PDB file of C-alpha atoms in Angstrom:
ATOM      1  CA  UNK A   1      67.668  63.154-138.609  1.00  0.00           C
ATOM      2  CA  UNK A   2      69.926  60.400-139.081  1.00  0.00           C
ATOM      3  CA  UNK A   3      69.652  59.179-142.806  1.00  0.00           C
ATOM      4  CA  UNK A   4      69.672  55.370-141.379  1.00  0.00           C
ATOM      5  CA  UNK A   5      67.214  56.475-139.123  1.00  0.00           C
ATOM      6  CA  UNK A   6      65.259  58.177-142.231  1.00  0.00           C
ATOM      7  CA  UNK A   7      65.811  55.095-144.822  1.00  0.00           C
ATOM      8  CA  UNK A   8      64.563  53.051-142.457  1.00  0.00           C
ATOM      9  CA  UNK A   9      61.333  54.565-141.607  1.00  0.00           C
ATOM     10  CA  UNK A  10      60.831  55.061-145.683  1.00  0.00           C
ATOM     11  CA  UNK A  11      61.191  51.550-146.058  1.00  0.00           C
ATOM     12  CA  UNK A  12      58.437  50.757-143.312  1.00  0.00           C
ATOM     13  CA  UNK A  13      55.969  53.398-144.450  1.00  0.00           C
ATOM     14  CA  UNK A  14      56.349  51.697-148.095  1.00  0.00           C
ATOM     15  CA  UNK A  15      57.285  55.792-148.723  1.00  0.00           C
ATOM     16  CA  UNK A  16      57.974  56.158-152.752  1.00  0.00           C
ATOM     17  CA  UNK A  17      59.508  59.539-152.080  1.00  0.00           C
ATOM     18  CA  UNK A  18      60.827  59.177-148.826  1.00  0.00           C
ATOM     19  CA  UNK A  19      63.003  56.076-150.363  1.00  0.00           C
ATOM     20  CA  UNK A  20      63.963  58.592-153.537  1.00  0.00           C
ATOM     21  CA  UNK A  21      64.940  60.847-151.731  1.00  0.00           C
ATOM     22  CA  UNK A  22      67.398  59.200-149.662  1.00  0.00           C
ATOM     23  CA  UNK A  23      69.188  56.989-152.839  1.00  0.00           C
ATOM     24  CA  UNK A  24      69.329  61.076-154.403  1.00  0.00           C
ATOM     25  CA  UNK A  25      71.172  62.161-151.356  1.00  0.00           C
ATOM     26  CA  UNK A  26      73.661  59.422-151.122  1.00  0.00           C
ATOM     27  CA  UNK A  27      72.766  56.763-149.719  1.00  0.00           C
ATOM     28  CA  UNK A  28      73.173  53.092-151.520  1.00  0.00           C
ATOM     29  CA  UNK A  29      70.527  50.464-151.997  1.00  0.00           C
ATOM     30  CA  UNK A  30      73.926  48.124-150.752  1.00  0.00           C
ATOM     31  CA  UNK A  31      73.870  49.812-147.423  1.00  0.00           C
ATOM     32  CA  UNK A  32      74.101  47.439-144.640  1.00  0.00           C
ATOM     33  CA  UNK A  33      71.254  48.178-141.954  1.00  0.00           C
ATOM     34  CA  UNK A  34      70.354  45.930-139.340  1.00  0.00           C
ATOM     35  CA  UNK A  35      73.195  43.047-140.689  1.00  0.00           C
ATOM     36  CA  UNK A  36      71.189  43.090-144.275  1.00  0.00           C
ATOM     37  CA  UNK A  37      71.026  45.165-147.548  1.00  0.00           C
ATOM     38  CA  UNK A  38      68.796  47.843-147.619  1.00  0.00           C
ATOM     39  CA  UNK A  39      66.428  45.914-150.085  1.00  0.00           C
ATOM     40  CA  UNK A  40      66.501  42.837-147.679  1.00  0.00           C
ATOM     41  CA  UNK A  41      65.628  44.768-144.954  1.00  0.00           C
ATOM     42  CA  UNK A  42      62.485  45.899-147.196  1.00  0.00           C
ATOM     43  CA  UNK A  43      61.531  43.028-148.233  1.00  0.00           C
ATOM     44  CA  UNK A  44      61.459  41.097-144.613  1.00  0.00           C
ATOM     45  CA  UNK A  45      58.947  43.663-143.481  1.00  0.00           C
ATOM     46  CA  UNK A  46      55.726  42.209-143.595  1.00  0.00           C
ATOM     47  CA  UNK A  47      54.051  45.211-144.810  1.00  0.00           C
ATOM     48  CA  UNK A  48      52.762  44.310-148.852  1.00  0.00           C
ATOM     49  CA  UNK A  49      51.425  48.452-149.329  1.00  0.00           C
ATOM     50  CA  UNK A  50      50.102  49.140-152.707  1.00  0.00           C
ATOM     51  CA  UNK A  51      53.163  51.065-153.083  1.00  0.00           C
ATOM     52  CA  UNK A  52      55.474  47.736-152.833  1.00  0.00           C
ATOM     53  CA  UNK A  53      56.045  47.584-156.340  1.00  0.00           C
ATOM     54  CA  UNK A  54      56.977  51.122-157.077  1.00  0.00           C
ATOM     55  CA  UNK A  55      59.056  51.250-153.833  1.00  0.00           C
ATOM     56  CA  UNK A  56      61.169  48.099-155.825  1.00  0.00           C
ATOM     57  CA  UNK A  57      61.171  49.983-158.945  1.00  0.00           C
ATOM     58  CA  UNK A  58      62.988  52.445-157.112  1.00  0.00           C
ATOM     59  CA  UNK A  59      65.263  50.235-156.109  1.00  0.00           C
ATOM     60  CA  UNK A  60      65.834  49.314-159.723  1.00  0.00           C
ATOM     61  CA  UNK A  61      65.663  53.266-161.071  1.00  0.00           C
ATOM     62  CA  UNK A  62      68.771  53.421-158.476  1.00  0.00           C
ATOM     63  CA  UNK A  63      71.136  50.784-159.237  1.00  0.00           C
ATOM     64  CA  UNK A  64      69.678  47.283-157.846  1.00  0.00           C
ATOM     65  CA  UNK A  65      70.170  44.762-160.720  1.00  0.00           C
ATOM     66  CA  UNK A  66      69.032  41.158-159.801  1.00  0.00           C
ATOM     67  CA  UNK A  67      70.386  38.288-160.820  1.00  0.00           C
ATOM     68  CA  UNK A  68      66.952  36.016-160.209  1.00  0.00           C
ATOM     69  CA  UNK A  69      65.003  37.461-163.059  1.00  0.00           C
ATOM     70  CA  UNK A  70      61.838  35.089-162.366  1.00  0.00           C
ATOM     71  CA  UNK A  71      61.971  36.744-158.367  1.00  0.00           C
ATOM     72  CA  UNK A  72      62.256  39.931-159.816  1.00  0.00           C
ATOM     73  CA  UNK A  73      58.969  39.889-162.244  1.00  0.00           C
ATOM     74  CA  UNK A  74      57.099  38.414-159.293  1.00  0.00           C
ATOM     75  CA  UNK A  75      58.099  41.316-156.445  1.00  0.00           C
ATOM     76  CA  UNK A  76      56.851  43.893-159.709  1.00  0.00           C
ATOM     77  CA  UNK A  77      54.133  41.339-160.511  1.00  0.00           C
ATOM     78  CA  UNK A  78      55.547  41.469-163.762  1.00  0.00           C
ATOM     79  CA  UNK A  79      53.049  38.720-165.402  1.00  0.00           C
ATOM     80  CA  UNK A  80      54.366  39.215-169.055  1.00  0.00           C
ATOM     81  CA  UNK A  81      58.135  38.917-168.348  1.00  0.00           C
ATOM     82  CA  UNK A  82      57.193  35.925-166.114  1.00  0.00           C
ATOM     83  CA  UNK A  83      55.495  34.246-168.842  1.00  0.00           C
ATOM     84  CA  UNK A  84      58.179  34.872-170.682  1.00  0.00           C
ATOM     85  CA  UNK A  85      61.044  33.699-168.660  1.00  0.00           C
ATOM     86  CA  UNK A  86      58.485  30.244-167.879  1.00  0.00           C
ATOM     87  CA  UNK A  87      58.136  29.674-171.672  1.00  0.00           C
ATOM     88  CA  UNK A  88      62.177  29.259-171.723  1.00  0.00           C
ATOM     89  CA  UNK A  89      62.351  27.771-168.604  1.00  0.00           C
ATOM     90  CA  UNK A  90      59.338  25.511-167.523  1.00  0.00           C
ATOM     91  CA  UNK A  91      61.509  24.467-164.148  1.00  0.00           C
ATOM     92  CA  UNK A  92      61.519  28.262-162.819  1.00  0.00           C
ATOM     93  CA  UNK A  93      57.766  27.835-161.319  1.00  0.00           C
ATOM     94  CA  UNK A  94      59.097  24.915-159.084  1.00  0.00           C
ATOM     95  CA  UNK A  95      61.938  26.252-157.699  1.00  0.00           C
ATOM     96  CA  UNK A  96      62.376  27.062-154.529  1.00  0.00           C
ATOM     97  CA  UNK A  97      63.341  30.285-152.698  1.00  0.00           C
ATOM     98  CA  UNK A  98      63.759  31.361-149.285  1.00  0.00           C
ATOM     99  CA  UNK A  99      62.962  35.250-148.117  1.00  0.00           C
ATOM    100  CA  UNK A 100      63.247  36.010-144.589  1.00  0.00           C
ATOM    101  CA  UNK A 101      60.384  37.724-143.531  1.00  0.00           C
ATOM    102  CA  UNK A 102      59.108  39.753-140.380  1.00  0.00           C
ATOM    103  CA  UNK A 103      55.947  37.579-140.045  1.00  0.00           C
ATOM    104  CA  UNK A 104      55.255  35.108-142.557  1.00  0.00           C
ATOM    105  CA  UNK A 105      57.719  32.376-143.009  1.00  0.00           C
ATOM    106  CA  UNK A 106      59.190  31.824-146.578  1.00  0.00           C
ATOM    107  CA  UNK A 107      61.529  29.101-146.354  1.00  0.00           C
ATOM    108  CA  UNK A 108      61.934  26.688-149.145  1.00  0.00           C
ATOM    109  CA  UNK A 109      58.802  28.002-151.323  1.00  0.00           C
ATOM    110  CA  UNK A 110      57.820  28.447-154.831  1.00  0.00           C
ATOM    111  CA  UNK A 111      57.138  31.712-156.659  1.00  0.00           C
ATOM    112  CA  UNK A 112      53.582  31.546-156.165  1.00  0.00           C
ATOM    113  CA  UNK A 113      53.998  31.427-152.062  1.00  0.00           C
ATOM    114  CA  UNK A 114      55.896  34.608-152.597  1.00  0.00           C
ATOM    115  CA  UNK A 115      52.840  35.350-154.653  1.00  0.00           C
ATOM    116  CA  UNK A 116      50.365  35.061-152.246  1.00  0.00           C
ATOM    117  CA  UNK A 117      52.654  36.356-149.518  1.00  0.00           C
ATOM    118  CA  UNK A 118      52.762  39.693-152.309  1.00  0.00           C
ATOM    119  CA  UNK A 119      49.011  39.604-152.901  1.00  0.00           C
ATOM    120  CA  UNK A 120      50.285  39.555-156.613  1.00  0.00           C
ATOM    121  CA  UNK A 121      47.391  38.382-158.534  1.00  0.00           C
ATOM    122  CA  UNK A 122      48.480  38.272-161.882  1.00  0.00           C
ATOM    123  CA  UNK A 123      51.994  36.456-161.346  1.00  0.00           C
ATOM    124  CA  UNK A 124      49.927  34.249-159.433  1.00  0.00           C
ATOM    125  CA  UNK A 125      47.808  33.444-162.395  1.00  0.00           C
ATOM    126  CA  UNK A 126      50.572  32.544-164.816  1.00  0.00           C
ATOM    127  CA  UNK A 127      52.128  30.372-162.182  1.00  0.00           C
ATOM    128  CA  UNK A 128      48.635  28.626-162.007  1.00  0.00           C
ATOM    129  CA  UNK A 129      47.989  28.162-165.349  1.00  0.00           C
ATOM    130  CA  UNK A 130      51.341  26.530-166.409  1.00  0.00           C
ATOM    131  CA  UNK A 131      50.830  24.323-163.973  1.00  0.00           C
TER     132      UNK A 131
END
């Protein structure tokens, strides 16, 4: 099978493995697929699996560094490095973002759309309560 073919169906099963095993044979989380990145192309399916978060951290085990750190602790739901980054920063929980997505618009929102979009409770609840 076609490893495009097989990246892509990992990334819309929300398959830990099936992702693993294609960065371990080769291919790049900055593959273009479909005009995008590979990790784009993740995230704008609308599927939020209970494997989302490890499928990022795969992502990250592989070689994806982000530059938005307070995006980043919200796709892990990374409450404690969000709290964190919101004690240096109070502005990060208005600003806003835009995340193309298969189904559920998220254009010019704040972390705790992306949030809700995630079903990322306890991001959700620092975003709340410095608020």
């Amino acid at each position: 099978m076609d490893d495009n073919i097989k990246i892509i169906r990992a990334l819309e099963l929300h398959s830990v493995n099936g992702i693993r095993e294609c960065f371990k044979n080769g291919l790049s989380h900055n593959q273009i697929v479909h005009g995008r990145t590979l990790f784009e192309e993740f995230i704008t399916g609308n599927l939020r699996s209970e494997n989302f978060i490890e499928c990022v951290k795969v992502f990250v085990e592989f070689g994806l560094v982000f530059e938005n750190l307070p995006l980043h602790a919200v796709l892990l739901n990374d409450s404690i490095t969000l709290k964190q980054i919101i004690s240096n920063n109070p502005d990060v929980a208005s600003k806003r973002y835009t995340i193309k997505s298969a189904f559920t618009p998220l254009e010019d929102v704040t972390l705790l759309s992306i949030c809700a979009e995630s079903n990322h409770l306890f991001c959700s609840q620092v975003l709340i309560d410095e608020n």
